[in-house]
Amino acid sequence: MKRKKPWGGRFGAETHGQVEAFTASIHFDLRLAPHDITGSIAHARMLGKCGILSRAEVEAIVTGLGEIREEIARGEFRTDPALEDIHMHIERRLTEKIGQAGGKLHTGRSRNDQVALDLRLYLREAIGQIRDRIRTLQAALVAKAEVHLGTVMPGYTHLQRAQPILLAHHLLAYFEMFQRDRERLADCLARVNVLPLGAGALAGTTLPIDRAYAARLLNFPKIAANSEDAVADRDFAVEFLACGAILAMHISRLAEELVLWATAEFGFIELPDAFATGSSMMPQKKNPDVAELARGKAGRVYGALLALLTVLKGLPLSYNRDLQEDKEPVFEAVDTIQQTLDVLSPMLGAIKFHTERMRSAAADGFLNATDLAEYLVTKGVPFREAHETVGRIVRECLESRQRLEDVPLPRLRHFSRAFEADVLKYIRLEACVERRRSAGGTNSRLVGEAIRRAKRALRLP
Ligand code: ARG
């Protein structure tokens, strides 16, 4: 059935079927429906307050929109590509329900300011949901850190064993990354939270509207200052995707460590069966597919950021239909991030750490060599000389397959007269960890304080 277009007045021919299919967005912007309705209700109330619509018209519109909201929630709403997008679908349905008054809803408004509003309302909600999910992941990290305040593991640089650290300290490094992600998203919200409604198609409206009133109804602290910018701006969405890309990168780094740690070569963790998969061919396998996908999903989020930046590049002011291409990347990024966080948090909580294995990895590989050199420094040896001396001791140990703590004192004194009987205690693993008391270091008291700070930041008991 062909329906008359809202712009039908000026047109002599019907829209080509391929054009309808090509330009339609209803198959993805249906998800904006609740926000579109929220925005329209506020718009109608504002028009009523300004005397542009009668009280009865406003009531009819608000009631009708409320019913449509429920029809959509119940999945009873029929869509038709001929009606292009969610905005026209809802307006058409409203007119079917309440007649003439439905046709007045669009007074002083364009789909251009309407769609910008919808996307901002959608993102405002999505940002809140993502921040909550990040918090859940952070809580899982902190819970594991609390349990492993006494677990020593190798810390790495260049993926080579470097210095001993506490597992809790390592986990809290991820806490910090995700804390920045939550802060970044909160900052981004300040730019999302600006009302474009009332910009009309691009230049404002001749009708006596009250944008500040609409902003109050919709809980926007600010209104867009320039009507052209209001309909053309998608910076807030780019910014959201950039925050999402950084978050996805952090998730990917954490996931990579889980993949590595689950290998026989590392053997630091046992993946919970409920969060691992098997092989269709090799009966012995237990694969970290969840962590691998969490690592790989970053590609989609980066792709979304690049897609939107590319859509916007070179667009002249003000609204251009290209902007309809903003929504799918945003939705894809939101879905990807939410799904990934939803599976990562419970998986992390269920991971078992092989603490003995971690400790023995830290005991092997001369991770206390820096401490041995610093021991000499405490005895007055210049650090460069101490470094050279310990380097030679390490070389000898490599040949004799010994650890530094296995070298007898007389042998040590052969390398430097500064070594004394207290050296053995000095280079014990735990002592090496505890001595790192500089702010932000891996000393257990400092890490314990960091856990308490983290819990306060998460408002955990
Ligand atoms: N579906 C459109 C979008 O997503 C709504 C705005 C359409 N405006 C227009 N002038 N054709 O951007």
Coordinates of C-alpha atoms and ligand atoms in Angstrom, one line a residue:
M1 CA 0.0 0.0 0.0
K2 CA 1.4 3.4 -1.0
R3 CA 1.1 6.0 1.6
K4 CA 1.2 9.7 1.1
K5 CA 4.6 11.2 2.2
P6 CA 4.7 14.1 4.7
W7 CA 6.3 16.1 1.9
G8 CA 3.7 14.8 -0.7
G9 CA 2.4 18.3 -1.4
R10 CA 5.3 19.3 -3.6
F11 CA 5.8 15.9 -5.4
G12 CA 4.2 14.6 -8.6
A13 CA 5.5 11.1 -8.5
E14 CA 5.7 8.3 -6.0
T15 CA 9.1 7.4 -4.4
H16 CA 11.0 4.6 -6.2
G17 CA 10.9 1.4 -4.2
Q18 CA 14.7 1.2 -4.1
V19 CA 14.9 4.7 -2.8
E20 CA 12.5 3.9 0.0
A21 CA 14.6 0.8 0.9
F22 CA 17.9 2.8 0.6
T23 CA 16.9 5.8 2.7
A24 CA 14.9 4.0 5.4
S25 CA 16.4 3.8 8.9
I26 CA 13.4 2.3 10.7
H27 CA 15.1 -1.1 10.9
F28 CA 17.7 0.3 13.2
D29 CA 16.3 3.5 14.7
L30 CA 13.3 1.7 16.1
R31 CA 15.4 1.4 19.2
L32 CA 15.2 5.1 19.7
A33 CA 11.4 4.9 20.1
P34 CA 11.2 5.4 23.9
H35 CA 13.5 8.4 23.6
D36 CA 11.6 9.8 20.6
I37 CA 8.4 9.6 22.7
T38 CA 10.0 11.2 25.7
G39 CA 11.2 14.0 23.6
S40 CA 7.9 14.5 21.9
I41 CA 6.0 14.6 25.1
A42 CA 8.3 17.3 26.4
H43 CA 7.9 19.2 23.1
A44 CA 4.1 19.0 23.2
R45 CA 4.1 20.2 26.8
M46 CA 6.3 23.1 25.9
L47 CA 4.1 24.0 23.0
G48 CA 1.1 23.9 25.4
K49 CA 2.9 26.1 27.9
C50 CA 3.6 28.7 25.2
G51 CA 0.0 28.7 24.1
I52 CA 0.8 27.2 20.7
L53 CA -1.3 24.0 21.4
S54 CA -4.4 23.9 23.5
R55 CA -4.5 22.0 26.8
A56 CA -6.8 19.4 25.2
E57 CA -4.5 19.0 22.3
V58 CA -1.5 18.5 24.6
E59 CA -3.4 15.9 26.7
A60 CA -4.5 14.0 23.6
I61 CA -0.9 14.0 22.3
V62 CA 0.6 12.9 25.6
T63 CA -2.0 10.1 26.1
G64 CA -1.6 8.9 22.6
L65 CA 2.2 8.8 22.8
G66 CA 2.0 6.9 26.1
E67 CA -0.2 4.3 24.4
I68 CA 2.3 4.0 21.5
R69 CA 5.1 3.6 23.9
E70 CA 3.3 0.5 25.3
E71 CA 2.4 -0.8 21.8
I72 CA 6.1 -0.7 21.0
A73 CA 7.2 -2.3 24.3
R74 CA 4.7 -5.1 23.6
G75 CA 6.2 -5.6 20.2
E76 CA 2.8 -4.7 18.5
F77 CA 4.1 -1.8 16.5
R78 CA 4.1 -2.4 12.7
T79 CA 6.9 -0.8 10.7
D80 CA 6.9 0.1 7.0
P81 CA 10.0 1.3 5.1
A82 CA 7.8 3.7 3.3
L83 CA 7.6 5.7 6.5
E84 CA 11.4 5.9 6.6
D85 CA 12.2 6.4 10.2
I86 CA 11.0 6.1 13.8
H87 CA 10.0 9.8 13.9
M88 CA 7.5 9.4 11.0
H89 CA 6.3 6.1 12.3
I90 CA 5.3 7.5 15.6
E91 CA 3.8 10.6 14.2
R92 CA 1.7 8.6 11.8
R93 CA 0.5 6.2 14.5
L94 CA -0.4 9.2 16.7
T95 CA -2.5 10.7 14.0
E96 CA -4.3 7.4 13.4
K97 CA -5.1 7.3 17.1
I98 CA -6.0 11.0 17.9
G99 CA -6.7 12.5 14.6
Q100 CA -5.9 16.1 13.8
A101 CA -4.1 17.0 17.0
G102 CA -1.5 14.4 16.0
G103 CA -0.6 16.6 13.1
K104 CA 0.2 19.4 15.4
L105 CA 2.9 17.7 17.3
H106 CA 5.6 18.6 14.8
T107 CA 4.9 22.3 15.2
G108 CA 8.1 24.3 15.5
R109 CA 10.2 21.2 15.1
S110 CA 12.1 19.3 12.4
R111 CA 13.3 15.7 12.3
N112 CA 16.7 17.3 12.3
D113 CA 16.5 18.6 15.8
Q114 CA 14.3 15.7 16.8
V115 CA 16.8 13.0 15.8
A116 CA 19.7 14.9 17.4
L117 CA 17.7 15.0 20.6
D118 CA 16.8 11.2 20.4
L119 CA 20.5 10.2 20.0
R120 CA 21.5 12.4 23.0
L121 CA 18.8 10.9 25.2
Y122 CA 19.8 7.4 24.1
L123 CA 23.5 8.0 24.8
R124 CA 22.7 9.6 28.1
E125 CA 21.0 6.3 29.2
A126 CA 23.7 4.1 27.6
I127 CA 26.5 6.0 29.3
G128 CA 24.8 5.4 32.7
Q129 CA 24.5 1.7 31.9
I130 CA 28.0 1.3 30.7
R131 CA 29.4 3.2 33.8
D132 CA 27.5 0.8 36.0
R133 CA 28.9 -2.2 34.2
I134 CA 32.4 -0.9 34.5
R135 CA 31.8 -0.4 38.2
T136 CA 30.8 -4.1 38.4
L137 CA 34.0 -5.2 36.7
Q138 CA 36.0 -2.9 39.0
A139 CA 34.3 -4.5 42.0
A140 CA 35.3 -7.9 40.7
L141 CA 38.9 -6.8 40.4
V142 CA 39.0 -5.3 43.9
A143 CA 37.4 -8.5 45.4
K144 CA 40.2 -10.6 43.8
A145 CA 42.8 -8.0 45.0
E146 CA 41.6 -8.3 48.6
V147 CA 42.0 -12.1 48.5
H148 CA 45.4 -11.9 46.9
L149 CA 47.0 -9.2 49.0
G150 CA 49.6 -11.8 50.0
T151 CA 50.2 -13.4 46.6
V152 CA 53.6 -12.6 45.0
M153 CA 54.0 -12.8 41.3
P154 CA 56.5 -11.7 38.7
G155 CA 56.0 -8.2 37.3
Y156 CA 57.0 -7.8 33.7
T157 CA 58.5 -5.4 31.3
H158 CA 59.0 -6.4 27.7
L159 CA 57.1 -9.5 28.8
Q160 CA 60.3 -10.5 30.6
R161 CA 60.2 -11.2 34.3
A162 CA 61.3 -7.9 35.9
Q163 CA 60.6 -7.4 39.6
P164 CA 58.3 -9.2 42.1
I165 CA 54.9 -7.6 42.7
L166 CA 51.7 -8.5 44.5
L167 CA 48.9 -9.9 42.4
A168 CA 46.7 -7.4 44.2
H169 CA 48.8 -4.6 42.9
H170 CA 48.6 -5.9 39.3
L171 CA 44.8 -6.3 39.5
L172 CA 44.5 -2.7 40.8
A173 CA 46.4 -1.4 37.8
Y174 CA 43.3 -2.5 35.8
F175 CA 41.1 -0.9 38.4
E176 CA 42.8 2.4 37.7
M177 CA 42.3 2.1 33.9
F178 CA 38.6 1.4 34.3
Q179 CA 38.3 4.2 36.8
R180 CA 39.6 6.6 34.1
D181 CA 37.1 5.1 31.7
R182 CA 34.3 5.9 34.1
E183 CA 35.6 9.4 34.6
R184 CA 36.0 9.9 30.8
L185 CA 32.4 8.8 30.2
A186 CA 31.2 11.2 33.0
D187 CA 33.0 14.0 31.3
C188 CA 31.6 13.1 27.9
L189 CA 28.1 13.2 29.4
A190 CA 28.5 17.0 29.9
R191 CA 28.7 17.4 26.1
V192 CA 25.9 14.8 25.5
N193 CA 23.6 16.7 27.9
V194 CA 22.9 19.7 25.7
L195 CA 19.4 20.2 24.3
P196 CA 19.2 20.6 20.5
L197 CA 15.4 20.7 20.4
G198 CA 14.0 24.0 19.1
A199 CA 16.7 24.4 16.5
G200 CA 14.1 23.4 13.9
A201 CA 15.4 22.3 10.6
L202 CA 18.5 24.6 11.0
A203 CA 17.6 28.2 11.8
G204 CA 15.2 28.1 14.6
T205 CA 11.5 28.8 14.4
T206 CA 9.2 31.8 14.0
L207 CA 6.9 30.4 16.7
P208 CA 7.2 31.7 20.3
I209 CA 8.7 28.5 21.7
D210 CA 10.5 28.2 25.1
R211 CA 13.6 26.0 24.7
A212 CA 14.7 26.5 28.3
Y213 CA 11.4 25.0 29.5
A214 CA 11.8 22.0 27.2
A215 CA 15.4 21.6 28.6
R216 CA 14.0 21.6 32.2
L217 CA 11.4 19.0 31.3
L218 CA 14.0 16.7 29.8
N219 CA 16.7 17.4 32.4
F220 CA 19.2 19.0 30.1
P221 CA 21.4 21.5 32.0
K222 CA 22.1 23.4 28.8
I223 CA 20.6 24.3 25.4
A224 CA 22.6 24.3 22.2
A225 CA 23.5 27.9 21.6
N226 CA 23.5 27.8 17.8
S227 CA 20.7 26.2 15.8
E228 CA 22.9 25.2 12.9
D229 CA 25.4 23.6 15.2
A230 CA 22.5 21.9 17.1
V231 CA 21.4 19.9 14.1
A232 CA 24.8 19.3 12.5
D233 CA 26.8 18.4 15.7
R234 CA 27.7 14.8 16.4
D235 CA 30.8 15.5 18.4
F236 CA 29.2 14.1 21.5
A237 CA 28.8 10.7 19.7
V238 CA 32.4 10.8 18.4
E239 CA 33.5 11.6 21.9
F240 CA 31.4 8.7 23.3
L241 CA 32.9 6.3 20.7
A242 CA 36.4 7.5 21.6
C243 CA 35.7 6.8 25.3
G244 CA 34.4 3.4 24.2
A245 CA 37.5 2.7 22.1
I246 CA 39.8 3.4 25.0
L247 CA 37.6 1.2 27.3
A248 CA 37.6 -1.6 24.7
M249 CA 41.4 -1.3 24.5
H250 CA 41.6 -1.7 28.3
I251 CA 39.3 -4.7 28.2
S252 CA 41.5 -6.1 25.4
R253 CA 44.7 -5.7 27.4
L254 CA 43.1 -7.5 30.4
A255 CA 41.7 -10.2 28.2
E256 CA 45.1 -10.8 26.7
E257 CA 46.7 -11.3 30.1
L258 CA 44.0 -13.9 30.9
V259 CA 44.7 -15.7 27.6
L260 CA 48.4 -15.7 28.4
W261 CA 48.0 -16.7 32.0
A262 CA 45.8 -19.6 31.1
T263 CA 48.5 -21.2 28.9
A264 CA 50.5 -24.1 30.2
E265 CA 53.6 -21.9 29.7
F266 CA 52.4 -19.4 32.3
G267 CA 49.9 -21.6 34.2
F268 CA 48.9 -18.6 36.4
I269 CA 45.1 -19.2 36.2
E270 CA 42.5 -21.9 35.8
L271 CA 39.6 -20.7 33.7
P272 CA 36.3 -21.6 35.2
D273 CA 34.6 -24.4 33.0
A274 CA 31.5 -22.3 32.7
F275 CA 33.5 -19.6 31.0
A276 CA 35.7 -21.7 28.7
T277 CA 35.1 -23.8 25.6
G278 CA 36.4 -27.0 24.2
S279 CA 37.7 -28.1 20.8
S280 CA 35.5 -30.1 18.4
M281 CA 38.6 -32.2 17.5
M282 CA 41.1 -32.1 20.3
P283 CA 39.6 -33.7 23.4
Q284 CA 42.1 -32.4 25.8
K285 CA 41.5 -28.7 25.0
K286 CA 40.1 -26.0 27.2
N287 CA 40.1 -22.7 25.3
P288 CA 39.9 -19.1 26.6
D289 CA 37.4 -18.1 23.8
V290 CA 35.6 -15.6 26.1
A291 CA 38.8 -13.8 26.8
E292 CA 39.9 -14.0 23.1
L293 CA 36.6 -12.5 22.0
A294 CA 36.8 -9.8 24.6
R295 CA 40.2 -9.0 23.2
G296 CA 38.9 -9.2 19.6
K297 CA 35.8 -7.1 20.1
A298 CA 37.9 -4.0 20.4
G299 CA 38.0 -4.0 16.6
R300 CA 34.3 -3.3 16.3
V301 CA 34.5 -0.4 18.7
Y302 CA 37.5 1.2 16.9
G303 CA 35.7 0.6 13.7
A304 CA 32.6 2.5 14.9
L305 CA 34.8 5.5 15.9
L306 CA 36.5 5.6 12.6
A307 CA 33.1 5.1 10.7
L308 CA 31.5 8.1 12.4
L309 CA 34.6 10.4 12.1
T310 CA 34.6 9.5 8.4
V311 CA 30.9 10.3 8.0
L312 CA 31.4 13.7 9.6
K313 CA 34.6 14.7 7.8
G314 CA 33.9 17.4 5.2
L315 CA 30.2 17.7 5.9
P316 CA 29.0 21.2 5.2
L317 CA 26.6 22.8 7.6
S318 CA 24.0 22.1 8.6
Y319 CA 22.0 18.8 8.6
N320 CA 22.9 16.4 5.8
R321 CA 21.3 13.0 5.4
D322 CA 24.8 11.4 5.9
L323 CA 24.1 12.0 9.6
Q324 CA 21.6 9.1 9.6
E325 CA 24.8 7.0 9.4
D326 CA 25.6 8.0 12.9
K327 CA 23.3 5.6 14.6
E328 CA 24.5 2.1 13.7
P329 CA 28.1 2.6 14.8
V330 CA 26.9 4.0 18.1
F331 CA 24.5 1.1 18.6
E332 CA 27.1 -1.4 17.7
A333 CA 29.6 0.1 20.1
V334 CA 27.1 0.2 22.9
D335 CA 26.0 -3.4 22.4
T336 CA 29.6 -4.7 22.1
I337 CA 30.8 -2.9 25.2
Q338 CA 27.8 -4.0 27.3
Q339 CA 27.9 -7.6 26.2
T340 CA 31.7 -7.8 26.8
L341 CA 31.5 -6.3 30.2
D342 CA 28.5 -8.5 31.1
V343 CA 30.5 -11.7 30.5
L344 CA 33.9 -10.5 31.7
S345 CA 32.9 -9.5 35.2
P346 CA 31.5 -12.9 36.3
M347 CA 34.3 -14.7 34.5
L348 CA 36.9 -12.7 36.4
G349 CA 35.1 -13.4 39.7
A350 CA 35.3 -17.2 39.0
I351 CA 38.9 -17.4 37.9
K352 CA 41.2 -19.4 40.2
F353 CA 44.8 -18.1 40.6
H354 CA 47.5 -20.7 40.9
T355 CA 49.3 -18.7 43.6
E356 CA 52.1 -21.2 44.2
R357 CA 52.9 -21.2 40.5
M358 CA 52.9 -17.4 40.4
R359 CA 55.2 -17.3 43.4
S360 CA 57.7 -19.8 42.0
A361 CA 57.7 -17.9 38.7
A362 CA 58.7 -14.8 40.7
A363 CA 61.4 -16.7 42.5
D364 CA 63.0 -17.8 39.2
G365 CA 64.7 -15.4 36.9
F366 CA 66.7 -13.1 39.2
L367 CA 63.7 -10.7 39.9
N368 CA 65.6 -9.7 43.1
A369 CA 68.7 -8.5 41.1
T370 CA 67.7 -4.9 41.4
D371 CA 67.4 -5.3 45.1
L372 CA 70.8 -6.9 45.4
A373 CA 72.3 -3.9 43.6
E374 CA 70.3 -1.5 45.8
Y375 CA 71.7 -3.5 48.8
L376 CA 75.2 -2.5 47.7
V377 CA 74.0 1.1 47.3
T378 CA 72.9 1.0 51.0
K379 CA 76.5 0.0 51.8
G380 CA 77.8 3.0 49.9
V381 CA 78.6 1.5 46.5
P382 CA 77.7 3.8 43.6
F383 CA 74.6 2.4 41.7
R384 CA 76.4 2.0 38.4
E385 CA 79.2 0.0 40.0
A386 CA 76.6 -2.1 42.0
H387 CA 74.7 -2.8 38.7
E388 CA 77.8 -4.0 37.0
T389 CA 78.8 -6.2 40.0
V390 CA 75.3 -7.8 40.3
G391 CA 75.3 -8.3 36.5
R392 CA 78.5 -10.4 36.8
I393 CA 77.0 -12.4 39.7
V394 CA 73.8 -13.1 37.6
R395 CA 76.0 -14.3 34.7
E396 CA 77.8 -16.7 37.0
C397 CA 74.5 -17.9 38.4
L398 CA 73.2 -18.5 34.9
E399 CA 76.1 -20.8 34.3
S400 CA 76.0 -22.6 37.6
R401 CA 72.1 -22.8 37.5
Q402 CA 71.8 -21.1 40.8
R403 CA 69.6 -18.4 42.3
L404 CA 71.1 -15.3 43.8
E405 CA 70.0 -16.4 47.3
D406 CA 71.9 -19.7 46.8
V407 CA 75.2 -18.0 46.4
P408 CA 77.3 -18.4 49.6
L409 CA 78.4 -15.2 51.3
P410 CA 82.1 -15.8 50.7
R411 CA 81.4 -16.1 47.0
L412 CA 79.4 -12.9 47.0
R413 CA 82.2 -11.1 48.9
H414 CA 84.5 -12.3 46.1
F415 CA 82.5 -9.9 43.9
S416 CA 82.2 -7.1 46.4
R417 CA 83.6 -6.7 49.9
A418 CA 80.4 -4.7 50.7
F419 CA 78.3 -7.8 51.0
E420 CA 77.6 -8.8 54.6
A421 CA 75.5 -11.5 56.4
D422 CA 72.3 -9.5 56.2
V423 CA 72.2 -9.8 52.4
L424 CA 70.2 -13.0 52.3
K425 CA 67.3 -11.6 54.2
Y426 CA 67.5 -8.5 52.1
I427 CA 66.8 -10.3 48.8
R428 CA 64.0 -12.6 49.9
L429 CA 61.0 -12.1 47.6
E430 CA 58.7 -10.8 50.2
A431 CA 61.3 -8.4 51.4
C432 CA 61.7 -7.1 47.8
V433 CA 58.0 -6.5 47.5
E434 CA 57.7 -4.9 50.9
R435 CA 60.6 -2.5 50.3
R436 CA 58.8 -0.8 47.5
R437 CA 57.2 1.7 49.7
S438 CA 57.4 4.7 47.4
A439 CA 53.9 6.1 46.7
G440 CA 52.0 3.9 44.2
G441 CA 54.4 1.0 44.9
T442 CA 53.6 -2.7 45.5
N443 CA 54.3 -2.7 49.3
S444 CA 51.4 -4.6 50.9
R445 CA 50.4 -1.8 53.3
L446 CA 50.2 0.6 50.4
V447 CA 48.3 -1.9 48.3
G448 CA 45.9 -2.4 51.2
E449 CA 45.3 1.3 51.3
A450 CA 44.8 1.3 47.6
I451 CA 42.1 -1.4 48.0
R452 CA 40.4 0.7 50.6
R453 CA 40.5 3.8 48.3
A454 CA 39.2 1.7 45.5
K455 CA 36.3 0.5 47.6
R456 CA 35.5 4.0 48.6
A457 CA 35.5 5.1 45.0
L458 CA 33.0 2.3 44.2
R459 CA 31.0 3.0 47.3
L460 CA 31.6 -0.6 48.5
P461 CA 31.3 -1.5 52.2
Ligands
ARG1 N1 16.2 9.5 9.8 C1 16.9 10.7 9.8 C2 18.2 10.6 10.5 O1 18.4 9.6 11.1 C3 16.0 11.7 10.5 C4 16.2 13.1 10.0 C5 15.8 13.2 8.6 N2 15.8 14.6 8.2 C6 15.7 14.9 6.9 N3 15.7 16.1 6.6 N4 15.5 14.0 5.9 O2 19.0 11.5 10.5

